Tab-separated table of C-alpha atoms and ligand atoms in Angstrom:
chain	number	residue	atom	x	y	z
A	1400	MET	CA	-15.018	26.521	16.020
A	1401	ARG	CA	-11.365	27.432	15.333
A	1402	TYR	CA	-8.613	26.987	17.888
A	1403	LYS	CA	-5.450	29.015	18.325
A	1404	ILE	CA	-2.394	27.217	19.638
A	1405	VAL	CA	0.783	29.086	20.480
A	1406	SER	CA	4.050	27.114	20.668
A	1407	ILE	CA	6.621	28.961	22.735
A	1408	VAL	CA	10.205	28.101	21.790
A	1409	GLY	CA	13.554	29.834	22.117
A	1410	ALA	CA	16.457	27.405	22.472
A	1411	ARG	CA	18.059	24.871	20.108
A	1412	PRO	CA	16.425	21.673	21.411
A	1413	GLN	CA	13.023	23.369	21.347
A	1414	PHE	CA	13.232	24.044	17.604
A	1415	ILE	CA	13.975	20.346	17.126
A	1416	LYS	CA	11.018	19.311	19.319
A	1417	LEU	CA	8.769	21.787	17.532
A	1418	ALA	CA	9.407	20.193	14.116
A	1419	PRO	CA	7.283	17.000	14.524
A	1420	ILE	CA	4.562	18.869	16.440
A	1421	TYR	CA	4.318	21.547	13.780
A	1422	ARG	CA	4.106	18.933	11.055
A	1423	GLU	CA	1.386	17.005	12.914
A	1424	PHE	CA	-0.846	20.006	13.610
A	1425	ARG	CA	-0.926	20.757	9.881
A	1426	ASN	CA	-3.375	17.834	9.677
A	1427	TYR	CA	-5.879	19.644	11.902
A	1428	LYS	CA	-7.847	22.036	9.743
A	1429	ASP	CA	-9.550	23.790	12.667
A	1430	ILE	CA	-6.271	24.728	14.367
A	1431	ASP	CA	-4.122	27.808	13.780
A	1432	HIS	CA	-0.641	27.096	15.071
A	1433	ILE	CA	1.347	30.203	15.947
A	1434	VAL	CA	5.074	29.962	16.723
A	1435	LEU	CA	6.491	32.416	19.219
A	1436	HIS	CA	10.313	32.492	19.405
A	1437	THR	CA	11.644	34.252	22.490
A	1438	GLY	CA	15.066	34.848	20.937
A	1439	GLN	CA	16.896	33.091	23.781
A	1440	HIS	CA	19.113	31.525	21.103
A	1441	TYR	CA	19.813	33.772	18.138
A	1442	ASP	CA	23.038	32.764	16.319
A	1443	PHE	CA	22.294	31.364	12.882
A	1444	LEU	CA	23.742	27.961	13.887
A	1445	MET	CA	21.720	27.878	17.124
A	1446	SER	CA	18.388	28.894	15.647
A	1447	GLU	CA	17.672	29.630	11.994
A	1448	VAL	CA	19.556	26.609	10.705
A	1449	PHE	CA	16.917	24.379	12.352
A	1450	PHE	CA	13.948	26.293	10.924
A	1451	LYS	CA	15.526	25.937	7.496
A	1452	TYR	CA	16.426	22.263	7.790
A	1453	PHE	CA	13.008	21.230	9.132
A	1454	LYS	CA	11.260	23.526	6.627
A	1455	LEU	CA	9.480	25.320	9.434
A	1456	PRO	CA	8.092	28.709	8.512
A	1457	LYS	CA	9.818	31.714	10.062
A	1458	PRO	CA	8.433	32.163	13.598
A	1459	ASP	CA	5.281	34.294	13.595
A	1460	ILE	CA	6.759	36.321	16.440
A	1461	ASN	CA	10.378	36.765	17.509
A	1462	LEU	CA	10.808	38.618	20.779
A	1463	SER	CA	14.607	38.922	20.383
A	1464	VAL	CA	15.156	38.727	24.112
A	1465	GLY	CA	18.736	37.488	23.723
A	1466	SER	CA	21.166	36.502	26.471
A	1467	GLY	CA	21.353	37.731	30.050
A	1468	ALA	CA	21.297	36.795	33.712
A	1469	HIS	CA	18.548	34.289	34.518
A	1470	HIS	CA	16.341	36.799	36.313
A	1471	SER	CA	16.558	39.485	33.670
A	1472	GLN	CA	16.301	37.110	30.716
A	1473	THR	CA	13.320	35.285	32.241
A	1474	GLY	CA	11.680	38.521	33.417
A	1475	GLU	CA	12.051	40.136	30.019
A	1476	MET	CA	10.522	37.076	28.393
A	1477	ILE	CA	7.534	36.964	30.746
A	1478	LYS	CA	6.793	40.605	30.024
A	1479	LYS	CA	7.066	40.274	26.268
A	1480	ILE	CA	5.334	36.899	25.979
A	1481	GLY	CA	2.508	38.197	28.194
A	1482	SER	CA	1.787	41.187	26.002
A	1483	LYS	CA	1.760	39.076	22.847
A	1484	LEU	CA	-0.528	36.436	24.380
A	1485	GLU	CA	-2.900	39.136	25.585
A	1486	LYS	CA	-3.440	40.158	21.975
A	1487	ILE	CA	-3.451	36.669	20.424
A	1488	LYS	CA	-5.778	35.144	23.031
A	1489	PRO	CA	-4.719	31.538	22.378
A	1490	THR	CA	-6.934	28.593	23.302
A	1491	ILE	CA	-3.860	26.812	24.649
A	1492	VAL	CA	-0.101	27.306	24.851
A	1493	ILE	CA	2.528	24.597	24.335
A	1494	ILE	CA	5.840	24.807	26.182
A	1495	TYR	CA	8.787	22.477	25.594
A	1496	GLY	CA	11.480	21.074	27.881
A	1497	ASP	CA	13.169	22.990	30.664
A	1498	THR	CA	14.763	26.237	29.548
A	1499	ASN	CA	14.141	29.782	30.737
A	1500	THR	CA	11.845	30.096	27.715
A	1501	THR	CA	9.760	27.213	29.100
A	1502	LEU	CA	9.417	28.816	32.516
A	1503	ALA	CA	8.628	32.255	31.132
A	1504	GLY	CA	6.033	30.746	28.795
A	1505	ALA	CA	4.363	28.974	31.705
A	1506	LEU	CA	4.280	32.040	33.953
A	1507	ALA	CA	3.068	34.430	31.283
A	1508	SER	CA	0.305	32.011	30.236
A	1509	VAL	CA	-0.975	31.070	33.686
A	1510	LYS	CA	-1.268	34.737	34.670
A	1511	LEU	CA	-3.568	35.170	31.685
A	1512	ARG	CA	-5.464	31.978	32.578
A	1513	ILE	CA	-4.447	30.287	29.360
A	1514	PRO	CA	-4.200	26.479	29.638
A	1515	ILE	CA	-0.688	25.067	29.244
A	1516	ALA	CA	0.513	21.850	27.644
A	1517	HIS	CA	4.029	20.950	28.756
A	1518	ILE	CA	6.001	18.598	26.557
A	1519	GLU	CA	8.793	16.634	28.263
A	1520	SER	CA	7.179	16.958	31.612
A	1521	GLY	CA	8.069	15.119	34.823
A	1522	LEU	CA	11.839	14.952	34.489
A	1523	ARG	CA	13.859	15.541	37.618
A	1524	SER	CA	17.525	15.590	38.580
A	1525	TYR	CA	16.665	16.455	42.199
A	1526	ILE	CA	19.421	19.065	42.138
A	1527	LYS	CA	17.491	22.021	43.465
A	1528	TYR	CA	19.569	24.896	42.098
A	1529	MET	CA	20.182	23.459	38.658
A	1530	PRO	CA	18.568	26.085	36.381
A	1531	GLU	CA	16.683	23.476	34.385
A	1532	GLU	CA	15.346	21.804	37.537
A	1533	ILE	CA	13.788	25.057	38.739
A	1534	ASN	CA	12.253	25.558	35.300
A	1535	ARG	CA	10.841	22.030	35.225
A	1536	VAL	CA	9.355	21.977	38.703
A	1537	VAL	CA	7.573	25.301	38.279
A	1538	SER	CA	6.442	24.642	34.708
A	1539	ASP	CA	4.990	21.272	35.667
A	1540	ARG	CA	3.145	22.760	38.609
A	1541	LEU	CA	1.508	25.351	36.349
A	1542	SER	CA	0.622	23.077	33.448
A	1543	ASP	CA	-2.727	21.469	32.637
A	1544	LEU	CA	-1.592	18.774	30.213
A	1545	LEU	CA	1.671	17.159	31.225
A	1546	PHE	CA	3.101	15.064	28.397
A	1547	VAL	CA	5.671	12.688	29.854
A	1548	PRO	CA	8.237	10.643	27.928
A	1549	SER	CA	8.644	7.762	30.401
A	1550	LYS	CA	7.325	5.828	33.400
A	1551	THR	CA	9.986	7.438	35.591
A	1552	ALA	CA	8.469	10.838	34.833
A	1553	ILE	CA	5.050	9.565	35.949
A	1554	VAL	CA	6.526	8.437	39.268
A	1555	ASN	CA	8.338	11.762	39.721
A	1556	LEU	CA	5.096	13.676	39.240
A	1557	GLU	CA	3.178	11.374	41.575
A	1558	LYS	CA	5.690	12.212	44.304
A	1559	GLU	CA	4.711	15.861	43.857
A	1560	GLY	CA	1.001	15.098	44.044
A	1561	ILE	CA	0.342	15.271	40.299
A	1562	SER	CA	-1.207	11.886	39.751
A	1563	ASN	CA	-4.117	12.003	37.310
A	1564	VAL	CA	-2.552	9.760	34.660
A	1565	ILE	CA	-4.979	9.328	31.768
A	1566	ASN	CA	-4.749	6.870	28.902
A	1567	THR	CA	-7.663	8.031	26.785
A	1568	PRO	CA	-8.809	11.577	25.920
A	1569	GLU	CA	-12.284	10.559	27.155
A	1570	ARG	CA	-10.932	11.136	30.655
A	1571	PHE	CA	-11.022	14.902	29.944
A	1572	ARG	CA	-14.789	14.584	30.406
A	1573	ASP	CA	-14.859	13.007	33.839
A	1574	SER	CA	-11.729	14.189	35.651
A	1575	VAL	CA	-10.010	17.507	36.223
A	1576	ALA	CA	-6.633	18.981	35.261
A	1577	PRO	CA	-3.737	18.515	35.637
A	1578	TYR	CA	-3.675	15.492	33.362
A	1579	VAL	CA	-0.568	13.339	32.918
A	1580	ILE	CA	-0.235	11.693	29.512
A	1581	GLU	CA	2.547	9.289	28.578
A	1582	CYS	CA	3.391	9.957	24.964
A	1583	GLY	CA	6.989	8.827	24.431
A	1584	ASP	CA	9.716	11.196	23.357
A	1585	LEU	CA	9.244	13.694	20.550
A	1586	MET	CA	12.951	13.667	19.781
A	1587	TYR	CA	12.605	10.034	18.764
A	1588	ASP	CA	9.980	11.023	16.161
A	1589	ILE	CA	12.318	13.443	14.493
A	1590	LEU	CA	15.380	11.232	14.797
A	1591	LYS	CA	13.587	8.382	13.044
A	1592	ALA	CA	12.301	10.645	10.291
A	1593	VAL	CA	15.686	12.251	9.633
A	1594	LEU	CA	17.601	8.952	9.791
A	1595	ARG	CA	15.606	7.762	6.776
A	1596	ASN	CA	16.948	10.631	4.687
A	1597	ILE	CA	20.585	11.064	5.601
A	1598	LYS	CA	22.220	7.956	4.161
A	1599	SER	CA	23.516	9.668	1.026
A	1600	ASP	CA	25.027	12.557	3.009
A	1601	GLU	CA	26.960	10.456	5.493
A	1602	HIS	CA	30.291	10.298	3.687
A	1603	ILE	CA	30.074	13.986	2.715
A	1604	VAL	CA	29.721	15.032	6.346
A	1605	LEU	CA	32.418	12.658	7.613
A	1606	ASP	CA	34.823	13.821	4.881
A	1607	LYS	CA	34.071	17.446	5.681
A	1608	TYR	CA	35.432	16.966	9.207
A	1609	GLY	CA	38.104	14.403	8.312
A	1610	LEU	CA	36.379	11.573	10.231
A	1611	ARG	CA	36.204	7.828	9.615
A	1612	LYS	CA	33.214	5.684	10.546
A	1613	GLY	CA	33.558	4.122	14.021
A	1614	ASP	CA	36.897	5.745	14.625
A	1615	TYR	CA	36.244	8.973	16.521
A	1616	VAL	CA	34.676	10.375	19.649
A	1617	LEU	CA	31.940	12.993	19.385
A	1618	ALA	CA	31.664	15.413	22.294
A	1619	THR	CA	29.403	18.274	23.377
A	1620	VAL	CA	29.640	20.350	26.566
A	1621	HIS	CA	27.381	23.232	27.520
A	1622	ARG	CA	25.741	22.571	30.903
A	1623	ALA	CA	26.227	25.458	33.355
A	1624	GLU	CA	27.565	23.113	36.063
A	1625	ASN	CA	30.465	22.304	33.711
A	1626	THR	CA	31.071	25.546	31.853
A	1627	ASP	CA	30.768	27.883	34.824
A	1628	ASN	CA	33.060	25.809	37.029
A	1629	MET	CA	36.667	26.139	35.834
A	1630	GLU	CA	37.782	22.950	37.546
A	1631	ASN	CA	35.018	20.920	35.890
A	1632	LEU	CA	35.601	22.516	32.510
A	1633	SER	CA	39.339	21.880	32.521
A	1634	ASN	CA	38.851	18.325	33.834
A	1635	ILE	CA	36.535	17.494	30.930
A	1636	PHE	CA	38.675	19.163	28.280
A	1637	SER	CA	41.850	17.668	29.677
A	1638	ALA	CA	40.291	14.172	29.582
A	1639	LEU	CA	39.146	14.725	25.989
A	1640	ASN	CA	42.611	15.972	25.090
A	1641	GLU	CA	44.110	12.787	26.529
A	1642	ILE	CA	41.616	10.589	24.634
A	1643	GLY	CA	42.464	12.684	21.569
A	1644	LYS	CA	46.010	11.260	21.568
A	1645	GLU	CA	44.590	7.961	20.323
A	1646	TYR	CA	41.228	8.818	18.729
A	1647	ASN	CA	39.990	11.789	16.788
A	1648	VAL	CA	37.837	13.817	19.152
A	1649	VAL	CA	35.424	16.222	17.482
A	1650	LEU	CA	33.484	18.779	19.469
A	1651	PRO	CA	30.810	21.015	17.896
A	1652	ILE	CA	30.999	23.732	20.469
A	1653	HIS	CA	28.109	25.583	22.091
A	1654	PRO	CA	28.557	29.402	22.052
A	1655	ARG	CA	28.471	29.453	25.832
A	1656	THR	CA	31.424	27.057	26.028
A	1657	ILE	CA	33.603	28.664	23.353
A	1658	LYS	CA	33.255	32.055	25.035
A	1659	ILE	CA	34.521	30.666	28.337
A	1660	LEU	CA	37.205	28.531	26.717
A	1661	ARG	CA	38.595	31.550	24.861
A	1662	LYS	CA	38.879	33.461	28.117
A	1663	ILE	CA	41.155	30.758	29.545
A	1664	ASP	CA	43.087	30.231	26.313
A	1665	GLY	CA	41.596	26.742	26.079
A	1666	GLU	CA	41.530	26.563	22.317
A	1667	LYS	CA	45.333	26.745	22.325
A	1668	SER	CA	45.875	24.256	25.153
A	1669	TYR	CA	43.648	21.421	23.964
A	1670	THR	CA	45.292	20.719	20.642
A	1671	ASN	CA	44.050	17.101	20.374
A	1672	ILE	CA	40.428	18.176	20.225
A	1673	ILE	CA	38.920	19.195	16.893
A	1674	ILE	CA	36.715	22.099	17.930
A	1675	ILE	CA	34.135	23.087	15.312
A	1676	PRO	CA	31.155	25.481	15.328
A	1677	PRO	CA	27.719	24.022	16.184
A	1678	VAL	CA	26.399	21.848	13.369
A	1679	SER	CA	22.943	21.427	11.845
A	1680	TYR	CA	20.683	18.628	13.087
A	1681	ASN	CA	21.291	16.274	10.152
A	1682	GLU	CA	25.066	16.697	10.423
A	1683	MET	CA	24.854	16.067	14.150
A	1684	LEU	CA	22.906	12.840	13.665
A	1685	ILE	CA	25.397	11.653	11.075
A	1686	MET	CA	28.276	12.436	13.402
A	1687	GLU	CA	26.556	10.690	16.317
A	1688	LYS	CA	25.579	7.624	14.313
A	1689	ASN	CA	29.083	7.011	12.968
A	1690	SER	CA	31.010	7.711	16.160
A	1691	ARG	CA	32.750	5.146	18.347
A	1692	LEU	CA	31.541	6.851	21.510
A	1693	ILE	CA	29.744	10.028	22.519
A	1694	LEU	CA	30.722	12.182	25.475
A	1695	THR	CA	28.235	14.838	26.495
A	1696	ASP	CA	26.339	16.717	29.159
A	1697	SER	CA	23.389	17.382	26.835
A	1698	GLY	CA	20.005	15.844	27.573
A	1699	GLY	CA	19.065	15.439	23.930
A	1700	VAL	CA	22.408	13.971	22.904
A	1701	GLN	CA	22.257	11.302	25.668
A	1702	LYS	CA	18.947	10.082	24.274
A	1703	GLU	CA	20.128	10.150	20.679
A	1704	ALA	CA	23.177	8.056	21.608
A	1705	PHE	CA	20.775	5.573	23.211
A	1706	TRP	CA	18.488	5.366	20.177
A	1707	LEU	CA	21.451	5.007	17.855
A	1708	GLY	CA	23.047	2.336	20.053
A	1709	ILE	CA	26.245	4.344	20.593
A	1710	PRO	CA	27.842	4.191	24.064
A	1711	CYS	CA	27.632	7.505	25.874
A	1712	ILE	CA	29.667	9.013	28.687
A	1713	THR	CA	27.703	11.697	30.481
A	1714	VAL	CA	29.945	14.147	32.287
A	1715	ARG	CA	27.416	14.828	35.018
A	1716	ASP	CA	26.801	13.280	38.439
A	1717	ARG	CA	23.135	12.635	37.690
A	1718	THR	CA	20.895	12.400	34.683
A	1719	GLU	CA	17.175	12.872	34.137
A	1720	TRP	CA	17.399	10.087	31.517
A	1721	ILE	CA	18.156	7.421	34.070
A	1722	GLU	CA	16.717	4.611	31.933
A	1723	THR	CA	19.637	4.971	29.509
A	1724	VAL	CA	22.042	4.294	32.386
A	1725	LYS	CA	20.039	1.316	33.619
A	1726	ALA	CA	20.006	-0.114	30.102
A	1727	GLY	CA	23.807	0.020	29.992
A	1728	PHE	CA	24.096	2.626	27.200
A	1729	ASN	CA	25.031	5.622	29.320
A	1730	PHE	CA	27.822	6.011	31.891
A	1731	LEU	CA	27.905	8.798	34.457
A	1732	THR	CA	31.367	10.079	35.308
A	1733	GLY	CA	30.789	13.574	36.598
A	1734	ALA	CA	33.487	16.035	35.577
A	1735	ASN	CA	36.232	13.795	36.931
A	1736	ARG	CA	39.228	13.554	34.574
A	1737	GLU	CA	40.492	10.160	35.725
A	1738	LYS	CA	37.014	8.653	35.859
A	1739	ILE	CA	36.265	9.860	32.332
A	1740	ILE	CA	39.448	8.305	30.947
A	1741	GLU	CA	39.019	5.072	32.912
A	1742	THR	CA	35.364	4.758	31.835
A	1743	PHE	CA	36.286	5.531	28.240
A	1744	ASN	CA	38.883	2.743	28.159
A	1745	ARG	CA	36.509	0.285	29.801
A	1746	VAL	CA	33.555	1.074	27.530
A	1747	ILE	CA	35.647	0.935	24.367
A	1748	ARG	CA	36.845	-2.518	25.466
A	1749	ASP	CA	33.554	-3.896	26.707
A	1750	PHE	CA	30.236	-2.319	25.732
A	1751	SER	CA	27.381	-4.718	26.390
A	1752	PRO	CA	24.049	-2.920	26.717
A	1753	ASN	CA	20.740	-4.563	27.500
A	1754	LEU	CA	19.144	-4.506	24.058
A	1755	ARG	CA	15.762	-5.579	25.431
A	1756	LEU	CA	15.366	-2.137	26.971
A	1757	LYS	CA	15.294	-0.255	23.662
A	1758	ASN	CA	11.751	1.126	23.580
A	1759	ILE	CA	11.488	2.934	26.904
A	1760	TYR	CA	10.820	6.346	25.375
A	1761	GLY	CA	8.025	5.221	23.063
A	1762	SER	CA	8.159	4.168	19.461
A	1763	GLY	CA	8.504	7.478	17.631
A	1764	ASN	CA	4.815	8.421	17.367
A	1765	SER	CA	4.811	10.992	20.092
A	1766	ALA	CA	3.685	14.003	18.042
A	1767	LYS	CA	0.557	12.149	16.904
A	1768	THR	CA	-0.418	11.402	20.501
A	1769	VAL	CA	0.287	14.945	21.670
A	1770	ALA	CA	-1.748	16.532	18.875
A	1771	ARG	CA	-4.684	14.159	19.325
A	1772	TYR	CA	-4.891	14.766	23.078
A	1773	ILE	CA	-4.563	18.528	22.741
A	1774	TRP	CA	-7.243	18.655	20.069
A	1775	LYS	CA	-9.645	16.540	22.153
A	1776	TYR	CA	-8.911	18.643	25.208
A	1777	LEU	CA	-9.898	21.774	23.290
A	1778	LYS	CA	-13.093	20.090	22.043
A	1779	TYR	CA	-14.179	18.943	25.493
A	1780	ARG	CA	-13.449	22.167	27.350
B	725	UD1	C1	20.037	26.865	27.454
B	725	UD1	C2	19.192	26.177	28.511
B	725	UD1	C3	19.636	24.736	28.659
B	725	UD1	C4	19.650	24.012	27.320
B	725	UD1	C5	20.473	24.803	26.305
B	725	UD1	C6	20.332	24.164	24.957
B	725	UD1	C7	18.406	27.664	30.284
B	725	UD1	C8	18.573	28.061	31.698
B	725	UD1	N1	19.333	26.826	29.794
B	725	UD1	O1	21.360	26.883	27.937
B	725	UD1	O2	18.739	24.046	29.511
B	725	UD1	O3	20.232	22.735	27.504
B	725	UD1	O4	19.955	26.148	26.233
B	725	UD1	O5	21.372	24.512	24.104
B	725	UD1	O6	17.473	28.078	29.654
B	725	UD1	N2	24.897	32.373	23.312
B	725	UD1	C9	25.319	32.873	22.108
B	725	UD1	N3	24.488	32.742	21.031
B	725	UD1	C10	23.281	32.138	21.092
B	725	UD1	C11	22.858	31.652	22.328
B	725	UD1	C12	23.663	31.758	23.442
B	725	UD1	O7	26.408	33.425	22.006
B	725	UD1	O8	22.592	32.039	20.067
B	725	UD1	C13	25.798	32.478	24.494
B	725	UD1	C14	25.604	33.762	25.299
B	725	UD1	O9	26.858	34.173	25.759
B	725	UD1	C15	24.772	33.285	26.473
B	725	UD1	C16	25.259	31.863	26.662
B	725	UD1	O10	25.536	31.381	25.358
B	725	UD1	O11	24.938	34.061	27.607
B	725	UD1	C17	24.241	30.945	27.328
B	725	UD1	O12	22.999	30.981	26.637
B	725	UD1	P1	21.629	30.674	27.400
B	725	UD1	O13	20.517	30.599	26.447
B	725	UD1	O14	21.476	31.589	28.556
B	725	UD1	O15	21.877	29.275	28.065
B	725	UD1	P2	22.390	27.926	27.383
B	725	UD1	O16	23.692	27.566	28.004
B	725	UD1	O17	22.332	28.034	25.918
B	726	UDP	N1	22.626	19.441	18.257
B	726	UDP	C1	22.800	19.923	16.965
B	726	UDP	N2	24.003	20.516	16.665
B	726	UDP	C2	25.006	20.627	17.567
B	726	UDP	C3	24.806	20.125	18.876
B	726	UDP	C4	23.586	19.552	19.189
B	726	UDP	O1	21.913	19.837	16.120
B	726	UDP	O2	26.048	21.181	17.219
B	726	UDP	C5	21.326	18.820	18.592
B	726	UDP	C6	21.425	17.449	19.190
B	726	UDP	O3	21.532	16.464	18.189
B	726	UDP	C7	20.137	17.357	19.981
B	726	UDP	C8	19.941	18.772	20.468
B	726	UDP	O4	20.726	19.595	19.619
B	726	UDP	O5	19.063	17.016	19.127
B	726	UDP	C9	20.381	18.915	21.888
B	726	UDP	O6	20.435	20.254	22.233
B	726	UDP	P1	21.371	20.811	23.389
B	726	UDP	O7	22.465	19.856	23.652
B	726	UDP	O8	21.719	22.190	23.019
B	726	UDP	O9	20.354	20.923	24.621
B	726	UDP	P2	19.781	19.897	25.691
B	726	UDP	O10	19.227	18.726	24.984
B	726	UDP	O11	20.894	19.549	26.624
B	726	UDP	O12	18.768	20.713	26.417
C-alpha cells in the first residue's frame, strides 16, 4: 500500500517548518510526499531562498495566489487547493502554523473528507480578531491529528473540548479522532541542525552587515496589529531609533512593513536603524545568535531567541509562547515606546533567565515523532 501526503505551505515560517518534515518522510519508502505552495509569499527572499537553502525540491504545485484581503486571499486558496486535492486524492494533508494558507488548507481538505494533521496546534492568544487566532481555532477544530509543541497547548485544547491526548500510536486503534500528540517544536529541529553548520559563516555574515558579536540589537516587525496601526508602528520604530543612538540596530524588514514605512516616509526618519531586506534562514540564525538582544513581534523569532539564550523583547501585549516569558527570556512591552526603552535598559543591565526551563518545547526530535505518528495513523485507518 502506498500513501500520498500533501504538505500545504505558503508563508515563510511554513517553508522552514517543512524542511525537517520533508527530510524525515524521505525515510518512509511507502509514502509519496507532495508539496503544495499556495503562493501566499512569493518574493525570492520570502520563499525560494528557503527552498534553496534547505535543498527542498521545487514545490510540486504552486497556486500563485499572491497577496490580497483576507477573505479574497483565503477564498481563492480554498478554491484552488480544493481542485488540486480532488485530483491528487491524498491519504492525509499536513497543515502548518496559523496563516491564511493553514486555514484554507484545512477547509479545502475537510470538505473533501481528507484527514488533516495540524502541526503547531493548540496555540492561543485569546485575541479573537487576531487573524492568526481565527486561523488556529478553526484549523484545530477541523483537524484529526493535532501536533502540539507544549503542555500549554494541551491545556488550551482541553478547554475547547479537544482532549484525547495520546502518547503512543497504538491509541489510534482504540480511540477516535481528534488525537492530540505532544511532539515538541519543529523549529527546534531545524535550528539545531543548522547551528551545527554555520560556524564558519558567522564572521562573513556579521562583516557583511557591519556588526560585531554581542554589540547590536536585531529587530523584526511584521504583525498586523503593529504594521496596520500607525501609532504602534511609529512607537516601535521610534523606540528602536532611540536605542540605535547607543547600539547598532539591524532590522531585516518584512515586505509588509517596508511598504507601509515607505508610505509614511519612515525610512528617512529612522536614521539610527539599519534596515535591510529579509535575510535567508542561516543568516538570520547567525544574526540572532550573535546579537545582544532581539526585539520582535514574530512567533518564530521569539522561540529562536529562547533556544539561543538571547533576551527578547516582544512588542505585543500577549504571546502564544508564554513559557518563554515565564522562563525569563522574553519580555512583553506591547507597542509602547517608553516601555520598550525602559525594558531594554533593564534587560541589558540585568538578564537572569531561569536556565532550568530550557527544554519546554521538546528536544529537537519533533519531525521524527510527527512522521512516525502520521505513518502509523495511515496504517491503522
Ligand atoms: C503572514 C501570516 C502571519 C505570519 C507571516 C509570516 C496570515 C494572516 N498572516 O503575514 O501569520 O506571521 O505571514 O511572515 O496569513 N508581501 C510581499 N511579498 C511577499 C509576501 C507579502 O510584498 O512575498 C506583502 C504584500 O503587500 C502583502 C503583505 O506583504 O499584502 C502581507 O502579506 P500576507 O501574506 O498577507 O501577510 P503577512 O504579513 O506576510
Ligand atoms: N526569518 C528569516 N529571515 C528574516 C526574518 C525571519 O529567515 O529576514 C525566519 C526566522 O528566523 C524564523 C521565521 O523566519 O525562523 C519566522 O518567520 P516570521 O517572523 O515571518 O513569521 P512568524 O514566525 O511570526 O509566523
